[in-house]
mmCIF file with all atom_site columns, C-alpha atoms in Angstrom:
data_model
loop_
_atom_site.group_PDB
_atom_site.id
_atom_site.type_symbol
_atom_site.label_atom_id
_atom_site.label_alt_id
_atom_site.label_comp_id
_atom_site.label_asym_id
_atom_site.label_entity_id
_atom_site.label_seq_id
_atom_site.pdbx_PDB_ins_code
_atom_site.Cartn_x
_atom_site.Cartn_y
_atom_site.Cartn_z
_atom_site.occupancy
_atom_site.B_iso_or_equiv
_atom_site.pdbx_formal_charge
_atom_site.auth_seq_id
_atom_site.auth_comp_id
_atom_site.auth_asym_id
_atom_site.auth_atom_id
_atom_site.pdbx_PDB_model_num
ATOM 1   C CA . MET Y 1 1   ? -159.078 -36.381 155.926 1.00 0.00 ? 297 MET Y CA 1
ATOM 2   C CA . ASP Y 1 2   ? -156.163 -34.192 156.501 1.00 0.00 ? 298 ASP Y CA 1
ATOM 3   C CA . LYS Y 1 3   ? -154.644 -33.404 152.806 1.00 0.00 ? 299 LYS Y CA 1
ATOM 4   C CA . ARG Y 1 4   ? -151.546 -34.175 154.933 1.00 0.00 ? 300 ARG Y CA 1
ATOM 5   C CA . GLU Y 1 5   ? -152.295 -37.335 155.263 1.00 0.00 ? 301 GLU Y CA 1
ATOM 6   C CA . LEU Y 1 6   ? -151.298 -40.136 152.262 1.00 0.00 ? 302 LEU Y CA 1
ATOM 7   C CA . LYS Y 1 7   ? -153.995 -43.401 151.947 1.00 0.00 ? 303 LYS Y CA 1
ATOM 8   C CA . ILE Y 1 8   ? -151.867 -46.081 150.460 1.00 0.00 ? 304 ILE Y CA 1
ATOM 9   C CA . ASP Y 1 9   ? -154.845 -47.959 148.665 1.00 0.00 ? 305 ASP Y CA 1
ATOM 10  C CA . TYR Y 1 10  ? -154.054 -51.557 147.938 1.00 0.00 ? 306 TYR Y CA 1
ATOM 11  C CA . PHE Y 1 11  ? -153.346 -55.542 148.871 1.00 0.00 ? 307 PHE Y CA 1
ATOM 12  C CA . VAL Y 1 12  ? -151.452 -58.562 147.677 1.00 0.00 ? 308 VAL Y CA 1
ATOM 13  C CA . CYS Y 1 13  ? -152.517 -61.159 145.940 1.00 0.00 ? 309 CYS Y CA 1
ATOM 14  C CA . ARG Y 1 14  ? -151.016 -65.210 146.653 1.00 0.00 ? 310 ARG Y CA 1
ATOM 15  C CA . GLU Y 1 15  ? -154.397 -66.774 146.238 1.00 0.00 ? 311 GLU Y CA 1
ATOM 16  C CA . GLY Y 1 16  ? -155.436 -65.078 143.296 1.00 0.00 ? 312 GLY Y CA 1
ATOM 17  C CA . LEU Y 1 17  ? -157.375 -61.742 141.278 1.00 0.00 ? 313 LEU Y CA 1
ATOM 18  C CA . PRO Y 1 18  ? -160.499 -60.453 140.870 1.00 0.00 ? 314 PRO Y CA 1
ATOM 19  C CA . ALA Y 1 19  ? -162.226 -61.555 138.692 1.00 0.00 ? 315 ALA Y CA 1
ATOM 20  C CA . GLY Y 1 20  ? -161.241 -61.380 135.040 1.00 0.00 ? 316 GLY Y CA 1
ATOM 21  C CA . TYR Y 1 21  ? -157.913 -60.112 136.022 1.00 0.00 ? 317 TYR Y CA 1
ATOM 22  C CA . GLU Y 1 22  ? -156.016 -63.645 135.731 1.00 0.00 ? 318 GLU Y CA 1
ATOM 23  C CA . ASP Y 1 23  ? -156.711 -63.143 131.887 1.00 0.00 ? 319 ASP Y CA 1
ATOM 24  C CA . LEU Y 1 24  ? -155.472 -59.569 131.626 1.00 0.00 ? 320 LEU Y CA 1
ATOM 25  C CA . CYS Y 1 25  ? -152.543 -60.636 133.845 1.00 0.00 ? 321 CYS Y CA 1
ATOM 26  C CA . ARG Y 1 26  ? -151.357 -63.943 131.558 1.00 0.00 ? 322 ARG Y CA 1
ATOM 27  C CA . LYS Y 1 27  ? -152.231 -61.431 128.434 1.00 0.00 ? 323 LYS Y CA 1
ATOM 28  C CA . ALA Y 1 28  ? -149.568 -59.440 129.514 1.00 0.00 ? 324 ALA Y CA 1
ATOM 29  C CA . MET Y 1 29  ? -147.420 -62.091 130.418 1.00 0.00 ? 325 MET Y CA 1
ATOM 30  C CA . GLU Y 1 30  ? -147.682 -63.629 126.924 1.00 0.00 ? 326 GLU Y CA 1
ATOM 31  C CA . ILE Y 1 31  ? -147.067 -59.847 125.255 1.00 0.00 ? 327 ILE Y CA 1
ATOM 32  C CA . SER Y 1 32  ? -143.640 -59.280 127.243 1.00 0.00 ? 328 SER Y CA 1
ATOM 33  C CA . GLN Y 1 33  ? -142.397 -61.787 125.374 1.00 0.00 ? 329 GLN Y CA 1
ATOM 34  C CA . THR Y 1 34  ? -142.258 -59.509 122.247 1.00 0.00 ? 330 THR Y CA 1
ATOM 35  C CA . ALA Y 1 35  ? -140.552 -57.066 123.921 1.00 0.00 ? 331 ALA Y CA 1
ATOM 36  C CA . TYR Y 1 36  ? -137.725 -54.849 121.887 1.00 0.00 ? 332 TYR Y CA 1
ATOM 37  C CA . SER Y 1 37  ? -134.799 -55.764 125.223 1.00 0.00 ? 333 SER Y CA 1
ATOM 38  C CA . ILE Y 1 38  ? -131.517 -56.747 123.640 1.00 0.00 ? 334 ILE Y CA 1
ATOM 39  C CA . TYR Y 1 39  ? -130.096 -54.407 126.048 1.00 0.00 ? 335 TYR Y CA 1
ATOM 40  C CA . SER Y 1 40  ? -131.372 -55.126 129.448 1.00 0.00 ? 336 SER Y CA 1
ATOM 41  C CA . GLY Y 1 41  ? -132.735 -58.644 128.624 1.00 0.00 ? 337 GLY Y CA 1
ATOM 42  C CA . PHE Y 1 42  ? -135.493 -56.926 131.261 1.00 0.00 ? 338 PHE Y CA 1
ATOM 43  C CA . SER Y 1 43  ? -139.191 -57.420 128.954 1.00 0.00 ? 339 SER Y CA 1
ATOM 44  C CA . VAL Y 1 44  ? -142.153 -55.927 129.455 1.00 0.00 ? 340 VAL Y CA 1
ATOM 45  C CA . GLY Y 1 45  ? -145.597 -56.209 129.256 1.00 0.00 ? 341 GLY Y CA 1
ATOM 46  C CA . ALA Y 1 46  ? -148.652 -54.790 129.541 1.00 0.00 ? 342 ALA Y CA 1
ATOM 47  C CA . ALA Y 1 47  ? -152.822 -55.083 129.152 1.00 0.00 ? 343 ALA Y CA 1
ATOM 48  C CA . VAL Y 1 48  ? -155.063 -52.141 129.471 1.00 0.00 ? 344 VAL Y CA 1
ATOM 49  C CA . LEU Y 1 49  ? -158.647 -53.013 130.089 1.00 0.00 ? 345 LEU Y CA 1
ATOM 50  C CA . LEU Y 1 50  ? -160.563 -50.771 128.643 1.00 0.00 ? 346 LEU Y CA 1
ATOM 51  C CA . ASP Y 1 51  ? -164.339 -49.636 129.696 1.00 0.00 ? 347 ASP Y CA 1
ATOM 52  C CA . ASN Y 1 52  ? -165.954 -51.536 126.559 1.00 0.00 ? 348 ASN Y CA 1
ATOM 53  C CA . GLY Y 1 53  ? -163.434 -54.649 127.568 1.00 0.00 ? 349 GLY Y CA 1
ATOM 54  C CA . MET Y 1 54  ? -161.383 -54.843 124.348 1.00 0.00 ? 350 MET Y CA 1
ATOM 55  C CA . VAL Y 1 55  ? -158.158 -55.068 125.846 1.00 0.00 ? 351 VAL Y CA 1
ATOM 56  C CA . VAL Y 1 56  ? -155.259 -53.825 124.588 1.00 0.00 ? 352 VAL Y CA 1
ATOM 57  C CA . THR Y 1 57  ? -151.710 -54.766 124.642 1.00 0.00 ? 353 THR Y CA 1
ATOM 58  C CA . GLY Y 1 58  ? -148.040 -52.709 124.576 1.00 0.00 ? 354 GLY Y CA 1
ATOM 59  C CA . SER Y 1 59  ? -144.081 -53.774 125.518 1.00 0.00 ? 355 SER Y CA 1
ATOM 60  C CA . ASN Y 1 60  ? -141.517 -52.351 125.870 1.00 0.00 ? 356 ASN Y CA 1
ATOM 61  C CA . GLN Y 1 61  ? -139.067 -51.550 122.975 1.00 0.00 ? 357 GLN Y CA 1
ATOM 62  C CA . GLU Y 1 62  ? -135.866 -50.418 123.658 1.00 0.00 ? 358 GLU Y CA 1
ATOM 63  C CA . ASN Y 1 63  ? -133.621 -48.090 121.948 1.00 0.00 ? 359 ASN Y CA 1
ATOM 64  C CA . SER Y 1 64  ? -129.406 -47.734 122.162 1.00 0.00 ? 360 SER Y CA 1
ATOM 65  C CA . ALA Y 1 65  ? -130.524 -44.521 122.030 1.00 0.00 ? 361 ALA Y CA 1
ATOM 66  C CA . TYR Y 1 66  ? -131.980 -44.859 125.811 1.00 0.00 ? 362 TYR Y CA 1
ATOM 67  C CA . PRO Y 1 67  ? -134.648 -41.933 126.080 1.00 0.00 ? 363 PRO Y CA 1
ATOM 68  C CA . ASN Y 1 68  ? -136.056 -42.893 123.067 1.00 0.00 ? 364 ASN Y CA 1
ATOM 69  C CA . GLY Y 1 69  ? -137.020 -46.312 124.105 1.00 0.00 ? 365 GLY Y CA 1
ATOM 70  C CA . LEU Y 1 70  ? -140.490 -46.743 125.690 1.00 0.00 ? 366 LEU Y CA 1
ATOM 71  C CA . CYS Y 1 71  ? -142.052 -48.588 128.829 1.00 0.00 ? 367 CYS Y CA 1
ATOM 72  C CA . ALA Y 1 72  ? -144.895 -51.193 128.120 1.00 0.00 ? 368 ALA Y CA 1
ATOM 73  C CA . GLU Y 1 73  ? -147.247 -49.546 130.119 1.00 0.00 ? 369 GLU Y CA 1
ATOM 74  C CA . ARG Y 1 74  ? -146.706 -45.939 128.103 1.00 0.00 ? 370 ARG Y CA 1
ATOM 75  C CA . THR Y 1 75  ? -146.975 -48.195 124.827 1.00 0.00 ? 371 THR Y CA 1
ATOM 76  C CA . ALA Y 1 76  ? -150.079 -49.944 125.219 1.00 0.00 ? 372 ALA Y CA 1
ATOM 77  C CA . LEU Y 1 77  ? -151.764 -46.952 127.147 1.00 0.00 ? 373 LEU Y CA 1
ATOM 78  C CA . PHE Y 1 78  ? -150.858 -44.413 124.215 1.00 0.00 ? 374 PHE Y CA 1
ATOM 79  C CA . TYR Y 1 79  ? -152.271 -46.999 121.601 1.00 0.00 ? 375 TYR Y CA 1
ATOM 80  C CA . ALA Y 1 80  ? -155.510 -47.392 124.222 1.00 0.00 ? 376 ALA Y CA 1
ATOM 81  C CA . GLY Y 1 81  ? -155.965 -43.514 123.614 1.00 0.00 ? 377 GLY Y CA 1
ATOM 82  C CA . ALA Y 1 82  ? -155.525 -43.425 119.978 1.00 0.00 ? 378 ALA Y CA 1
ATOM 83  C CA . GLN Y 1 83  ? -157.506 -45.988 119.247 1.00 0.00 ? 379 GLN Y CA 1
ATOM 84  C CA . TYR Y 1 84  ? -160.811 -45.897 121.778 1.00 0.00 ? 380 TYR Y CA 1
ATOM 85  C CA . PRO Y 1 85  ? -160.111 -42.627 122.959 1.00 0.00 ? 381 PRO Y CA 1
ATOM 86  C CA . GLN Y 1 86  ? -163.916 -42.841 123.849 1.00 0.00 ? 382 GLN Y CA 1
ATOM 87  C CA . ASN Y 1 87  ? -163.405 -45.743 126.574 1.00 0.00 ? 383 ASN Y CA 1
ATOM 88  C CA . GLY Y 1 88  ? -161.753 -45.191 129.852 1.00 0.00 ? 384 GLY Y CA 1
ATOM 89  C CA . VAL Y 1 89  ? -159.575 -47.655 131.734 1.00 0.00 ? 385 VAL Y CA 1
ATOM 90  C CA . LYS Y 1 90  ? -160.242 -49.994 134.232 1.00 0.00 ? 386 LYS Y CA 1
ATOM 91  C CA . ALA Y 1 91  ? -157.327 -52.143 134.680 1.00 0.00 ? 387 ALA Y CA 1
ATOM 92  C CA . LEU Y 1 92  ? -153.713 -52.397 133.524 1.00 0.00 ? 388 LEU Y CA 1
ATOM 93  C CA . ALA Y 1 93  ? -151.279 -55.672 134.307 1.00 0.00 ? 389 ALA Y CA 1
ATOM 94  C CA . LEU Y 1 94  ? -147.765 -55.269 133.840 1.00 0.00 ? 390 LEU Y CA 1
ATOM 95  C CA . ALA Y 1 95  ? -145.766 -58.591 134.350 1.00 0.00 ? 391 ALA Y CA 1
ATOM 96  C CA . ALA Y 1 96  ? -141.473 -58.768 133.548 1.00 0.00 ? 392 ALA Y CA 1
ATOM 97  C CA . CYS Y 1 97  ? -139.454 -61.293 133.028 1.00 0.00 ? 393 CYS Y CA 1
ATOM 98  C CA . TYR Y 1 98  ? -135.279 -61.188 132.531 1.00 0.00 ? 394 TYR Y CA 1
ATOM 99  C CA . ASN Y 1 99  ? -134.042 -63.202 130.413 1.00 0.00 ? 395 ASN Y CA 1
ATOM 100 C CA . GLY Y 1 100 ? -137.303 -65.143 129.610 1.00 0.00 ? 396 GLY Y CA 1
ATOM 101 C CA . GLU Y 1 101 ? -138.240 -66.217 132.847 1.00 0.00 ? 397 GLU Y CA 1
ATOM 102 C CA . LEU Y 1 102 ? -141.388 -64.102 135.112 1.00 0.00 ? 398 LEU Y CA 1
ATOM 103 C CA . ARG Y 1 103 ? -139.828 -62.110 137.652 1.00 0.00 ? 399 ARG Y CA 1
ATOM 104 C CA . GLU Y 1 104 ? -140.568 -63.573 142.085 1.00 0.00 ? 400 GLU Y CA 1
ATOM 105 C CA . GLU Y 1 105 ? -141.106 -60.181 142.782 1.00 0.00 ? 401 GLU Y CA 1
ATOM 106 C CA . SER Y 1 106 ? -144.086 -57.967 140.538 1.00 0.00 ? 402 SER Y CA 1
ATOM 107 C CA . VAL Y 1 107 ? -142.450 -54.807 139.228 1.00 0.00 ? 403 VAL Y CA 1
ATOM 108 C CA . THR Y 1 108 ? -143.697 -51.287 139.423 1.00 0.00 ? 404 THR Y CA 1
ATOM 109 C CA . PRO Y 1 109 ? -144.346 -48.392 136.563 1.00 0.00 ? 405 PRO Y CA 1
ATOM 110 C CA . CYS Y 1 110 ? -141.294 -46.023 136.160 1.00 0.00 ? 406 CYS Y CA 1
ATOM 111 C CA . GLY Y 1 111 ? -141.599 -42.127 136.880 1.00 0.00 ? 407 GLY Y CA 1
ATOM 112 C CA . ALA Y 1 112 ? -142.841 -41.430 133.797 1.00 0.00 ? 408 ALA Y CA 1
ATOM 113 C CA . CYS Y 1 113 ? -145.201 -43.812 133.109 1.00 0.00 ? 409 CYS Y CA 1
ATOM 114 C CA . ARG Y 1 114 ? -146.850 -42.969 136.717 1.00 0.00 ? 410 ARG Y CA 1
ATOM 115 C CA . GLN Y 1 115 ? -147.720 -39.297 135.426 1.00 0.00 ? 411 GLN Y CA 1
ATOM 116 C CA . VAL Y 1 116 ? -148.964 -41.006 132.211 1.00 0.00 ? 412 VAL Y CA 1
ATOM 117 C CA . MET Y 1 117 ? -151.624 -42.977 134.270 1.00 0.00 ? 413 MET Y CA 1
ATOM 118 C CA . SER Y 1 118 ? -151.452 -40.049 136.689 1.00 0.00 ? 414 SER Y CA 1
ATOM 119 C CA . GLU Y 1 119 ? -152.544 -37.648 133.334 1.00 0.00 ? 415 GLU Y CA 1
ATOM 120 C CA . VAL Y 1 120 ? -154.912 -41.006 132.111 1.00 0.00 ? 416 VAL Y CA 1
ATOM 121 C CA . ILE Y 1 121 ? -157.232 -40.587 135.697 1.00 0.00 ? 417 ILE Y CA 1
ATOM 122 C CA . ILE Y 1 122 ? -158.040 -37.270 134.448 1.00 0.00 ? 418 ILE Y CA 1
ATOM 123 C CA . ARG Y 1 123 ? -159.096 -37.214 130.896 1.00 0.00 ? 419 ARG Y CA 1
ATOM 124 C CA . TYR Y 1 124 ? -161.567 -40.130 131.394 1.00 0.00 ? 420 TYR Y CA 1
ATOM 125 C CA . GLY Y 1 125 ? -161.823 -38.880 135.086 1.00 0.00 ? 421 GLY Y CA 1
ATOM 126 C CA . LYS Y 1 126 ? -161.620 -42.044 137.059 1.00 0.00 ? 422 LYS Y CA 1
ATOM 127 C CA . ASP Y 1 127 ? -159.000 -43.559 138.882 1.00 0.00 ? 423 ASP Y CA 1
ATOM 128 C CA . PHE Y 1 128 ? -158.179 -47.736 137.587 1.00 0.00 ? 424 PHE Y CA 1
ATOM 129 C CA . ASP Y 1 129 ? -156.548 -50.728 139.292 1.00 0.00 ? 425 ASP Y CA 1
ATOM 130 C CA . VAL Y 1 130 ? -153.171 -52.152 138.325 1.00 0.00 ? 426 VAL Y CA 1
ATOM 131 C CA . ILE Y 1 131 ? -152.210 -55.106 138.693 1.00 0.00 ? 427 ILE Y CA 1
ATOM 132 C CA . MET Y 1 132 ? -148.535 -55.331 139.234 1.00 0.00 ? 428 MET Y CA 1
ATOM 133 C CA . VAL Y 1 133 ? -147.835 -59.129 138.486 1.00 0.00 ? 429 VAL Y CA 1
ATOM 134 C CA . GLY Y 1 134 ? -145.149 -61.712 140.089 1.00 0.00 ? 430 GLY Y CA 1
ATOM 135 C CA . LYS Y 1 135 ? -144.255 -65.395 140.217 1.00 0.00 ? 431 LYS Y CA 1
ATOM 136 C CA . LYS Y 1 136 ? -144.363 -65.029 144.392 1.00 0.00 ? 432 LYS Y CA 1
ATOM 137 C CA . GLU Y 1 137 ? -147.226 -62.517 144.416 1.00 0.00 ? 433 GLU Y CA 1
ATOM 138 C CA . SER Y 1 138 ? -148.742 -59.683 142.856 1.00 0.00 ? 434 SER Y CA 1
ATOM 139 C CA . VAL Y 1 139 ? -149.960 -56.107 143.498 1.00 0.00 ? 435 VAL Y CA 1
ATOM 140 C CA . VAL Y 1 140 ? -153.018 -54.607 143.012 1.00 0.00 ? 436 VAL Y CA 1
ATOM 141 C CA . VAL Y 1 141 ? -153.123 -50.567 143.833 1.00 0.00 ? 437 VAL Y CA 1
ATOM 142 C CA . LYS Y 1 142 ? -154.830 -47.962 142.441 1.00 0.00 ? 438 LYS Y CA 1
ATOM 143 C CA . ALA Y 1 143 ? -152.981 -46.033 139.978 1.00 0.00 ? 439 ALA Y CA 1
ATOM 144 C CA . SER Y 1 144 ? -153.373 -42.441 142.056 1.00 0.00 ? 440 SER Y CA 1
ATOM 145 C CA . ALA Y 1 145 ? -151.786 -44.512 144.978 1.00 0.00 ? 441 ALA Y CA 1
ATOM 146 C CA . LEU Y 1 146 ? -148.509 -43.909 142.534 1.00 0.00 ? 442 LEU Y CA 1
ATOM 147 C CA . LEU Y 1 147 ? -148.077 -41.175 142.212 1.00 0.00 ? 443 LEU Y CA 1
ATOM 148 C CA . PRO Y 1 148 ? -149.849 -38.851 144.822 1.00 0.00 ? 444 PRO Y CA 1
ATOM 149 C CA . PHE Y 1 149 ? -148.494 -35.343 144.108 1.00 0.00 ? 445 PHE Y CA 1
ATOM 150 C CA . ALA Y 1 150 ? -148.457 -36.314 140.370 1.00 0.00 ? 446 ALA Y CA 1
ATOM 151 C CA . PHE Y 1 151 ? -149.004 -32.779 138.498 1.00 0.00 ? 447 PHE Y CA 1
ATOM 152 C CA . VAL Y 1 152 ? -151.687 -31.736 137.060 1.00 0.00 ? 448 VAL Y CA 1
ATOM 153 C CA . PHE Y 1 153 ? -151.963 -28.818 134.440 1.00 0.00 ? 449 PHE Y CA 1
ATOM 154 C CA . SER Y 1 154 ? -154.593 -25.893 134.561 1.00 0.00 ? 450 SER Y CA 1
ATOM 155 C CA . GLU Y 1 155 ? -154.393 -22.597 134.286 1.00 0.00 ? 451 GLU Y CA 1
ATOM 156 C CA . LYS Y 1 156 ? -154.097 -21.952 137.535 1.00 0.00 ? 452 LYS Y CA 1
ATOM 157 C CA . THR Y 1 157 ? -150.957 -23.615 138.028 1.00 0.00 ? 453 THR Y CA 1
ATOM 158 C CA . ALA Y 1 158 ? -149.703 -22.178 134.076 1.00 0.00 ? 454 ALA Y CA 1
ATOM 159 C CA . GLN Y 1 159 ? -149.885 -18.502 135.671 1.00 0.00 ? 455 GLN Y CA 1
ATOM 160 C CA . ARG Y 1 160 ? -147.864 -18.938 138.363 1.00 0.00 ? 456 ARG Y CA 1
#
């Protein structure tokens, strides 16, 4: 493939998800209820399936000093990296509720979360599925497709 071409590898699930992903999505929806989202009313839950079969969850945590909050995806991925550093990520499910109701449309990760996902790919040497859950449809995409021009630190880039 020409390096200038961009391949987006995703599929939309209206009738169901691959085996094992439904439970992961349910966990993401459940954990969204623990979000501290008093400013936006936008509660997000993330569930991360690790290589060892363990599922780690996280929810967004807002703060009145806006940049000090943290998204659900990063909460879950950072916890997984701290508690299970030897286990890579197989999949991440993401569910968003507004005022307690699951959104009709799926929600995509923010740019900071996409960059963290790209670092997880580098850390473990493999890509993983990101499942974005919505009432009408869910979208599954490879994490690498979410940020095709991710910043990658190396000795080569550091010397520039």
